[in-house]
Tab-separated table of N, CA, C and O in Angstrom:
chain	number	residue	atom	x	y	z
A	1	MET	N	190.165	116.527	-62.454
A	1	MET	CA	191.529	116.965	-62.632
A	1	MET	C	191.623	118.493	-62.651
A	1	MET	O	192.519	119.055	-62.076
A	2	ARG	N	190.673	119.106	-63.319
A	2	ARG	CA	190.667	120.561	-63.411
A	2	ARG	C	190.474	121.200	-62.040
A	2	ARG	O	191.129	122.174	-61.695
A	3	ASN	N	189.552	120.658	-61.232
A	3	ASN	CA	189.324	121.176	-59.888
A	3	ASN	C	190.543	120.977	-59.000
A	3	ASN	O	190.845	121.818	-58.165
A	4	THR	N	191.234	119.873	-59.193
A	4	THR	CA	192.443	119.606	-58.405
A	4	THR	C	193.495	120.671	-58.679
A	4	THR	O	194.132	121.172	-57.755
A	5	ARG	N	193.648	121.038	-59.923
A	5	ARG	CA	194.619	122.084	-60.291
A	5	ARG	C	194.245	123.416	-59.659
A	5	ARG	O	195.101	124.151	-59.172
A	6	ARG	N	192.977	123.727	-59.667
A	6	ARG	CA	192.521	124.986	-59.064
A	6	ARG	C	192.788	124.995	-57.564
A	6	ARG	O	193.226	125.994	-57.014
A	7	TRP	N	192.501	123.862	-56.917
A	7	TRP	CA	192.756	123.768	-55.472
A	7	TRP	C	194.242	123.871	-55.176
A	7	TRP	O	194.644	124.536	-54.223
A	8	LEU	N	195.056	123.233	-55.987
A	8	LEU	CA	196.511	123.313	-55.785
A	8	LEU	C	197.014	124.739	-56.004
A	8	LEU	O	197.858	125.229	-55.252
A	9	ALA	N	196.491	125.393	-57.022
A	9	ALA	CA	196.881	126.784	-57.283
A	9	ALA	C	196.449	127.685	-56.135
A	9	ALA	O	197.216	128.553	-55.687
A	10	ALA	N	195.242	127.470	-55.634
A	10	ALA	CA	194.753	128.277	-54.511
A	10	ALA	C	195.579	128.017	-53.262
A	10	ALA	O	195.921	128.942	-52.524
A	11	ALA	N	195.932	126.769	-53.027
A	11	ALA	CA	196.747	126.423	-51.856
A	11	ALA	C	198.133	127.051	-51.956
A	11	ALA	O	198.675	127.557	-50.970
A	12	ALA	N	198.708	127.033	-53.143
A	12	ALA	CA	200.028	127.637	-53.338
A	12	ALA	C	199.978	129.145	-53.107
A	12	ALA	O	200.872	129.718	-52.477
A	13	LEU	N	198.931	129.781	-53.588
A	13	LEU	CA	198.766	131.221	-53.388
A	13	LEU	C	198.593	131.552	-51.916
A	13	LEU	O	199.198	132.495	-51.398
A	14	LEU	N	197.800	130.770	-51.218
A	14	LEU	CA	197.581	130.973	-49.792
A	14	LEU	C	198.875	130.778	-49.006
A	14	LEU	O	199.197	131.571	-48.123
A	15	ALA	N	199.630	129.759	-49.345
A	15	ALA	CA	200.901	129.511	-48.660
A	15	ALA	C	201.885	130.649	-48.902
A	15	ALA	O	202.601	131.071	-48.001
A	16	SER	N	201.886	131.170	-50.110
A	16	SER	CA	202.758	132.299	-50.430
A	16	SER	C	202.374	133.536	-49.626
A	16	SER	O	203.231	134.239	-49.089
A	17	ALA	N	201.087	133.806	-49.537
A	17	ALA	CA	200.616	134.961	-48.770
A	17	ALA	C	200.943	134.800	-47.294
A	17	ALA	O	201.353	135.752	-46.631
A	18	PHE	N	200.780	133.594	-46.769
A	18	PHE	CA	201.109	133.339	-45.368
A	18	PHE	C	202.594	133.554	-45.117
A	18	PHE	O	202.979	134.161	-44.124
A	19	GLY	N	203.439	133.104	-46.036
A	19	GLY	CA	204.884	133.289	-45.905
A	19	GLY	C	205.268	134.759	-45.916
A	19	GLY	O	206.111	135.199	-45.148
A	20	ALA	N	204.628	135.526	-46.773
A	20	ALA	CA	204.905	136.964	-46.843
A	20	ALA	C	204.481	137.644	-45.546
A	20	ALA	O	205.193	138.507	-45.028
A	21	GLN	N	203.330	137.267	-45.004
A	21	GLN	CA	202.863	137.862	-43.750
A	21	GLN	C	203.790	137.492	-42.606
A	21	GLN	O	204.080	138.311	-41.742
A	22	ALA	N	204.273	136.261	-42.593
A	22	ALA	CA	205.203	135.832	-41.538
A	22	ALA	C	206.476	136.659	-41.590
A	22	ALA	O	207.037	137.026	-40.554
A	23	GLN	N	206.942	136.988	-42.801
A	23	GLN	CA	208.151	137.801	-42.937
A	23	GLN	C	207.909	139.209	-42.409
A	23	GLN	O	208.754	139.764	-41.723
A	24	VAL	N	206.757	139.788	-42.711
A	24	VAL	CA	206.421	141.126	-42.198
A	24	VAL	C	206.382	141.098	-40.678
A	24	VAL	O	206.901	141.992	-40.014
A	25	ASP	N	205.761	140.065	-40.119
A	25	ASP	CA	205.691	139.953	-38.661
A	25	ASP	C	207.080	139.833	-38.056
A	25	ASP	O	207.352	140.393	-37.004
A	26	GLN	N	207.986	139.102	-38.698
A	26	GLN	CA	209.344	138.952	-38.183
A	26	GLN	C	210.073	140.298	-38.172
A	26	GLN	O	210.764	140.615	-37.212
A	27	VAL	N	209.910	141.088	-39.190
A	27	VAL	CA	210.542	142.405	-39.239
A	27	VAL	C	210.008	143.285	-38.115
A	27	VAL	O	210.766	144.023	-37.483
A	28	LYS	N	208.719	143.176	-37.833
A	28	LYS	CA	208.143	143.945	-36.722
A	28	LYS	C	208.768	143.524	-35.392
A	28	LYS	O	209.007	144.362	-34.526
A	29	VAL	N	209.049	142.251	-35.242
A	29	VAL	CA	209.700	141.761	-34.018
A	29	VAL	C	211.101	142.350	-33.913
A	29	VAL	O	211.507	142.826	-32.849
A	30	TRP	N	211.843	142.322	-35.005
A	30	TRP	CA	213.192	142.906	-34.981
A	30	TRP	C	213.122	144.395	-34.653
A	30	TRP	O	213.897	144.896	-33.845
A	31	ALA	N	212.196	145.108	-35.286
A	31	ALA	CA	212.077	146.552	-35.088
A	31	ALA	C	211.629	146.899	-33.668
A	31	ALA	O	211.982	147.957	-33.147
A	32	ALA	N	210.885	146.018	-33.042
A	32	ALA	CA	210.421	146.271	-31.675
A	32	ALA	C	211.586	146.393	-30.705
A	32	ALA	O	211.476	147.084	-29.689
A	33	ALA	N	212.703	145.766	-31.022
A	33	ALA	CA	213.880	145.864	-30.159
A	33	ALA	C	214.439	147.292	-30.132
A	33	ALA	O	215.169	147.654	-29.213
A	34	CYS	N	214.055	148.106	-31.088
A	34	CYS	CA	214.550	149.479	-31.185
A	34	CYS	C	213.696	150.461	-30.379
A	34	CYS	O	214.071	151.618	-30.211
A	35	ALA	N	212.541	150.000	-29.908
A	35	ALA	CA	211.560	150.890	-29.284
A	35	ALA	C	212.060	151.553	-28.015
A	35	ALA	O	211.661	152.687	-27.723
A	36	ASN	N	212.919	150.904	-27.257
A	36	ASN	CA	213.388	151.508	-26.003
A	36	ASN	C	214.046	152.861	-26.225
A	36	ASN	O	213.842	153.781	-25.439
A	37	CYS	N	214.801	152.979	-27.279
A	37	CYS	CA	215.500	154.245	-27.544
A	37	CYS	C	214.832	155.081	-28.639
A	37	CYS	O	214.887	156.306	-28.587
A	38	HIS	N	214.241	154.414	-29.624
A	38	HIS	CA	213.737	155.128	-30.799
A	38	HIS	C	212.220	155.186	-30.876
A	38	HIS	O	211.671	155.663	-31.871
A	39	GLY	N	211.525	154.716	-29.851
A	39	GLY	CA	210.068	154.807	-29.794
A	39	GLY	C	209.358	153.717	-30.570
A	39	GLY	O	209.945	153.067	-31.435
A	40	THR	N	208.097	153.555	-30.243
A	40	THR	CA	207.278	152.563	-30.934
A	40	THR	C	207.174	152.923	-32.406
A	40	THR	O	206.884	154.064	-32.754
A	41	ASN	N	207.455	151.963	-33.257
A	41	ASN	CA	207.450	152.152	-34.715
A	41	ASN	C	208.368	153.287	-35.162
A	41	ASN	O	208.141	153.904	-36.187
A	42	GLY	N	209.394	153.573	-34.359
A	42	GLY	CA	210.378	154.579	-34.739
A	42	GLY	C	209.987	156.002	-34.439
A	42	GLY	O	210.685	156.938	-34.834
A	43	ARG	N	208.886	156.206	-33.724
A	43	ARG	CA	208.444	157.555	-33.359
A	43	ARG	C	208.970	157.874	-31.965
A	43	ARG	O	208.350	157.541	-30.960
A	44	ALA	N	210.119	158.515	-31.927
A	44	ALA	CA	210.830	158.758	-30.672
A	44	ALA	C	210.234	159.902	-29.871
A	44	ALA	O	209.603	160.813	-30.412
A	45	GLU	N	210.465	159.827	-28.589
A	45	GLU	CA	210.111	160.919	-27.682
A	45	GLU	C	211.099	162.066	-27.908
A	45	GLU	O	212.209	161.850	-28.418
A	46	PRO	N	210.734	163.295	-27.514
A	46	PRO	CA	211.664	164.418	-27.666
A	46	PRO	C	213.015	164.109	-27.017
A	46	PRO	O	213.090	163.521	-25.947
A	47	GLY	N	214.057	164.487	-27.710
A	47	GLY	CA	215.410	164.250	-27.221
A	47	GLY	C	216.028	162.963	-27.732
A	47	GLY	O	217.225	162.741	-27.559
A	48	MET	N	215.238	162.108	-28.352
A	48	MET	CA	215.746	160.859	-28.913
A	48	MET	C	215.667	160.941	-30.436
A	48	MET	O	214.967	161.779	-30.991
A	49	ILE	N	216.368	160.055	-31.100
A	49	ILE	CA	216.404	160.062	-32.565
A	49	ILE	C	215.268	159.200	-33.106
A	49	ILE	O	215.190	158.007	-32.814
A	50	GLY	N	214.376	159.824	-33.874
A	50	GLY	CA	213.273	159.099	-34.496
A	50	GLY	C	213.733	158.433	-35.789
A	50	GLY	O	214.587	158.952	-36.498
A	51	LEU	N	213.189	157.274	-36.068
A	51	LEU	CA	213.541	156.536	-37.278
A	51	LEU	C	212.404	156.509	-38.295
A	51	LEU	O	212.640	156.287	-39.481
A	52	ALA	N	211.192	156.740	-37.848
A	52	ALA	CA	210.024	156.655	-38.719
A	52	ALA	C	210.101	157.662	-39.857
A	52	ALA	O	210.402	158.836	-39.648
A	53	GLY	N	209.858	157.161	-41.077
A	53	GLY	CA	209.794	158.022	-42.242
A	53	GLY	C	211.129	158.500	-42.777
A	53	GLY	O	211.164	159.272	-43.734
A	54	ARG	N	212.218	158.035	-42.218
A	54	ARG	CA	213.531	158.454	-42.724
A	54	ARG	C	213.874	157.659	-43.978
A	54	ARG	O	213.298	156.620	-44.254
A	55	ASP	N	214.851	158.133	-44.713
A	55	ASP	CA	215.259	157.488	-45.954
A	55	ASP	C	215.805	156.084	-45.686
A	55	ASP	O	216.681	155.907	-44.838
A	56	LYS	N	215.273	155.097	-46.401
A	56	LYS	CA	215.655	153.702	-46.203
A	56	LYS	C	217.149	153.488	-46.413
A	56	LYS	O	217.820	152.844	-45.610
A	57	ASN	N	217.690	154.046	-47.492
A	57	ASN	CA	219.114	153.842	-47.784
A	57	ASN	C	220.001	154.481	-46.725
A	57	ASN	O	221.037	153.922	-46.355
A	58	GLU	N	219.607	155.643	-46.243
A	58	GLU	CA	220.360	156.317	-45.183
A	58	GLU	C	220.353	155.473	-43.906
A	58	GLU	O	221.394	155.267	-43.276
A	59	LEU	N	219.179	154.982	-43.530
A	59	LEU	CA	219.089	154.137	-42.333
A	59	LEU	C	219.935	152.883	-42.489
A	59	LEU	O	220.667	152.489	-41.568
A	60	GLN	N	219.848	152.258	-43.640
A	60	GLN	CA	220.613	151.037	-43.873
A	60	GLN	C	222.115	151.304	-43.797
A	60	GLN	O	222.850	150.536	-43.169
A	61	GLN	N	222.560	152.375	-44.393
A	61	GLN	CA	223.993	152.700	-44.358
A	61	GLN	C	224.458	152.985	-42.933
A	61	GLN	O	225.561	152.584	-42.538
A	62	GLN	N	223.635	153.663	-42.154
A	62	GLN	CA	223.997	153.944	-40.767
A	62	GLN	C	224.069	152.658	-39.956
A	62	GLN	O	224.989	152.471	-39.151
A	63	LEU	N	223.111	151.771	-40.158
A	63	LEU	CA	223.127	150.495	-39.444
A	63	LEU	C	224.368	149.678	-39.799
A	63	LEU	O	225.011	149.085	-38.925
A	64	LEU	N	224.698	149.650	-41.082
A	64	LEU	CA	225.894	148.921	-41.503
A	64	LEU	C	227.172	149.571	-40.964
A	64	LEU	O	228.125	148.873	-40.604
A	65	ALA	N	227.185	150.892	-40.890
A	65	ALA	CA	228.346	151.592	-40.332
A	65	ALA	C	228.520	151.268	-38.849
A	65	ALA	O	229.646	151.093	-38.373
A	66	PHE	N	227.420	151.176	-38.116
A	66	PHE	CA	227.499	150.744	-36.717
A	66	PHE	C	228.048	149.326	-36.639
A	66	PHE	O	228.951	149.032	-35.866
A	67	LYS	N	227.505	148.451	-37.459
A	67	LYS	CA	227.886	147.034	-37.437
A	67	LYS	C	229.371	146.852	-37.754
A	67	LYS	O	230.052	146.038	-37.134
A	68	ASN	N	229.863	147.627	-38.717
A	68	ASN	CA	231.255	147.497	-39.150
A	68	ASN	C	232.234	148.308	-38.313
A	68	ASN	O	233.422	148.310	-38.586
A	69	GLY	N	231.721	149.018	-37.308
A	69	GLY	CA	232.584	149.817	-36.448
A	69	GLY	C	233.036	151.124	-37.056
A	69	GLY	O	233.949	151.768	-36.534
A	70	GLN	N	232.421	151.542	-38.135
A	70	GLN	CA	232.795	152.785	-38.807
A	70	GLN	C	232.125	154.005	-38.189
A	70	GLN	O	232.553	155.126	-38.448
A	71	ARG	N	231.095	153.781	-37.409
A	71	ARG	CA	230.389	154.882	-36.763
A	71	ARG	C	230.384	154.624	-35.262
A	71	ARG	O	229.946	153.572	-34.806
A	72	PRO	N	230.872	155.586	-34.481
A	72	PRO	CA	230.908	155.380	-33.030
A	72	PRO	C	229.507	155.369	-32.431
A	72	PRO	O	228.590	156.009	-32.942
A	73	ALA	N	229.363	154.608	-31.358
A	73	ALA	CA	228.064	154.488	-30.708
A	73	ALA	C	228.256	153.994	-29.290
A	73	ALA	O	229.306	153.460	-28.942
A	74	THR	N	227.229	154.174	-28.486
A	74	THR	CA	227.270	153.636	-27.131
A	74	THR	C	226.808	152.187	-27.112
A	74	THR	O	227.405	151.364	-26.437
A	75	ILE	N	225.768	151.873	-27.884
A	75	ILE	CA	225.255	150.504	-27.887
A	75	ILE	C	224.904	149.988	-29.285
A	75	ILE	O	224.878	148.777	-29.510
A	76	MET	N	224.680	150.883	-30.244
A	76	MET	CA	224.251	150.452	-31.568
A	76	MET	C	225.254	149.536	-32.256
A	76	MET	O	224.861	148.634	-33.002
A	77	HIS	N	226.528	149.732	-32.014
A	77	HIS	CA	227.510	148.852	-32.651
A	77	HIS	C	227.362	147.412	-32.153
A	77	HIS	O	227.589	146.463	-32.890
A	78	GLN	N	226.944	147.245	-30.921
A	78	GLN	CA	226.736	145.898	-30.374
A	78	GLN	C	225.420	145.307	-30.889
A	78	GLN	O	225.366	144.143	-31.283
A	79	LEU	N	224.367	146.105	-30.876
A	79	LEU	CA	223.059	145.615	-31.321
A	79	LEU	C	223.065	145.238	-32.801
A	79	LEU	O	222.523	144.203	-33.192
A	80	SER	N	223.663	146.073	-33.624
A	80	SER	CA	223.642	145.832	-35.070
A	80	SER	C	224.398	144.567	-35.463
A	80	SER	O	224.075	143.946	-36.476
A	81	LYS	N	225.364	144.161	-34.677
A	81	LYS	CA	226.109	142.936	-34.981
A	81	LYS	C	225.256	141.686	-34.811
A	81	LYS	O	225.609	140.624	-35.304
A	82	GLY	N	224.124	141.808	-34.154
A	82	GLY	CA	223.223	140.674	-33.967
A	82	GLY	C	222.331	140.387	-35.167
A	82	GLY	O	221.541	139.444	-35.135
A	83	TYR	N	222.448	141.190	-36.208
A	83	TYR	CA	221.601	141.038	-37.394
A	83	TYR	C	222.470	140.859	-38.633
A	83	TYR	O	223.564	141.415	-38.728
A	84	SER	N	221.954	140.122	-39.602
A	84	SER	CA	222.635	140.009	-40.888
A	84	SER	C	222.443	141.324	-41.648
A	84	SER	O	221.573	142.135	-41.303
A	85	ASP	N	223.225	141.524	-42.696
A	85	ASP	CA	223.068	142.726	-43.518
A	85	ASP	C	221.669	142.779	-44.132
A	85	ASP	O	221.067	143.846	-44.225
A	86	GLU	N	221.135	141.626	-44.538
A	86	GLU	CA	219.788	141.571	-45.112
A	86	GLU	C	218.733	141.935	-44.071
A	86	GLU	O	217.779	142.657	-44.368
A	87	GLN	N	218.901	141.466	-42.855
A	87	GLN	CA	217.956	141.817	-41.794
A	87	GLN	C	217.995	143.310	-41.505
A	87	GLN	O	216.959	143.941	-41.308
A	88	LEU	N	219.193	143.891	-41.489
A	88	LEU	CA	219.312	145.335	-41.271
A	88	LEU	C	218.622	146.106	-42.400
A	88	LEU	O	217.978	147.127	-42.152
A	89	ALA	N	218.730	145.609	-43.625
A	89	ALA	CA	218.056	146.252	-44.761
A	89	ALA	C	216.541	146.185	-44.576
A	89	ALA	O	215.826	147.159	-44.858
A	90	GLN	N	216.034	145.067	-44.086
A	90	GLN	CA	214.602	144.924	-43.864
A	90	GLN	C	214.131	145.828	-42.723
A	90	GLN	O	213.054	146.415	-42.797
A	91	ILE	N	214.928	145.957	-41.699
A	91	ILE	CA	214.586	146.852	-40.584
A	91	ILE	C	214.559	148.303	-41.075
A	91	ILE	O	213.653	149.067	-40.749
A	92	ALA	N	215.565	148.679	-41.867
A	92	ALA	CA	215.609	150.040	-42.416
A	92	ALA	C	214.374	150.308	-43.270
A	92	ALA	O	213.762	151.380	-43.176
A	93	ALA	N	213.990	149.349	-44.091
A	93	ALA	CA	212.802	149.508	-44.943
A	93	ALA	C	211.543	149.636	-44.091
A	93	ALA	O	210.651	150.433	-44.413
A	94	TYR	N	211.472	148.878	-43.016
A	94	TYR	CA	210.307	148.943	-42.126
A	94	TYR	C	210.166	150.347	-41.545
A	94	TYR	O	209.095	150.940	-41.597
A	95	PHE	N	211.250	150.889	-40.996
A	95	PHE	CA	211.160	152.222	-40.396
A	95	PHE	C	210.919	153.295	-41.445
A	95	PHE	O	210.195	154.250	-41.183
A	96	ALA	N	211.491	153.149	-42.605
A	96	ALA	CA	211.277	154.132	-43.678
A	96	ALA	C	209.800	154.183	-44.077
A	96	ALA	O	209.292	155.245	-44.448
A	97	ALA	N	209.108	153.061	-43.984
A	97	ALA	CA	207.702	152.981	-44.382
A	97	ALA	C	206.745	153.513	-43.310
A	97	ALA	O	205.563	153.715	-43.599
A	98	GLN	N	207.247	153.766	-42.122
A	98	GLN	CA	206.380	154.248	-41.035
A	98	GLN	C	206.140	155.748	-41.173
A	98	GLN	O	207.012	156.493	-41.616
A	99	LYS	N	204.964	156.194	-40.764
A	99	LYS	CA	204.660	157.627	-40.781
A	99	LYS	C	205.335	158.278	-39.593
A	99	LYS	O	205.409	157.704	-38.506
A	100	LYS	N	205.812	159.502	-39.806
A	100	LYS	CA	206.472	160.255	-38.735
A	100	LYS	C	205.499	160.618	-37.651
A	100	LYS	O	204.356	160.765	-37.805
């Protein structure tokens, strides 16, 4: 019985870790859609706006402003509408965590 509990606890921990990794991978997939304009991992080429290392709250507010039509854009207002507010927050956190 004691070994069964340990195995169940280990299995639960492993499943939790796998779920967390899957979420990180999903955010990377969402962020990859930004690479055409903002560079891989948010490190833009000269002349483009880089996202890597910027303030998470600032990025999130800008994304929400695009989504809500409060900030003019050529394409960001359309792209941002494809994500939930929570997804936009996760994308902002991802880019904020990247090194410039």
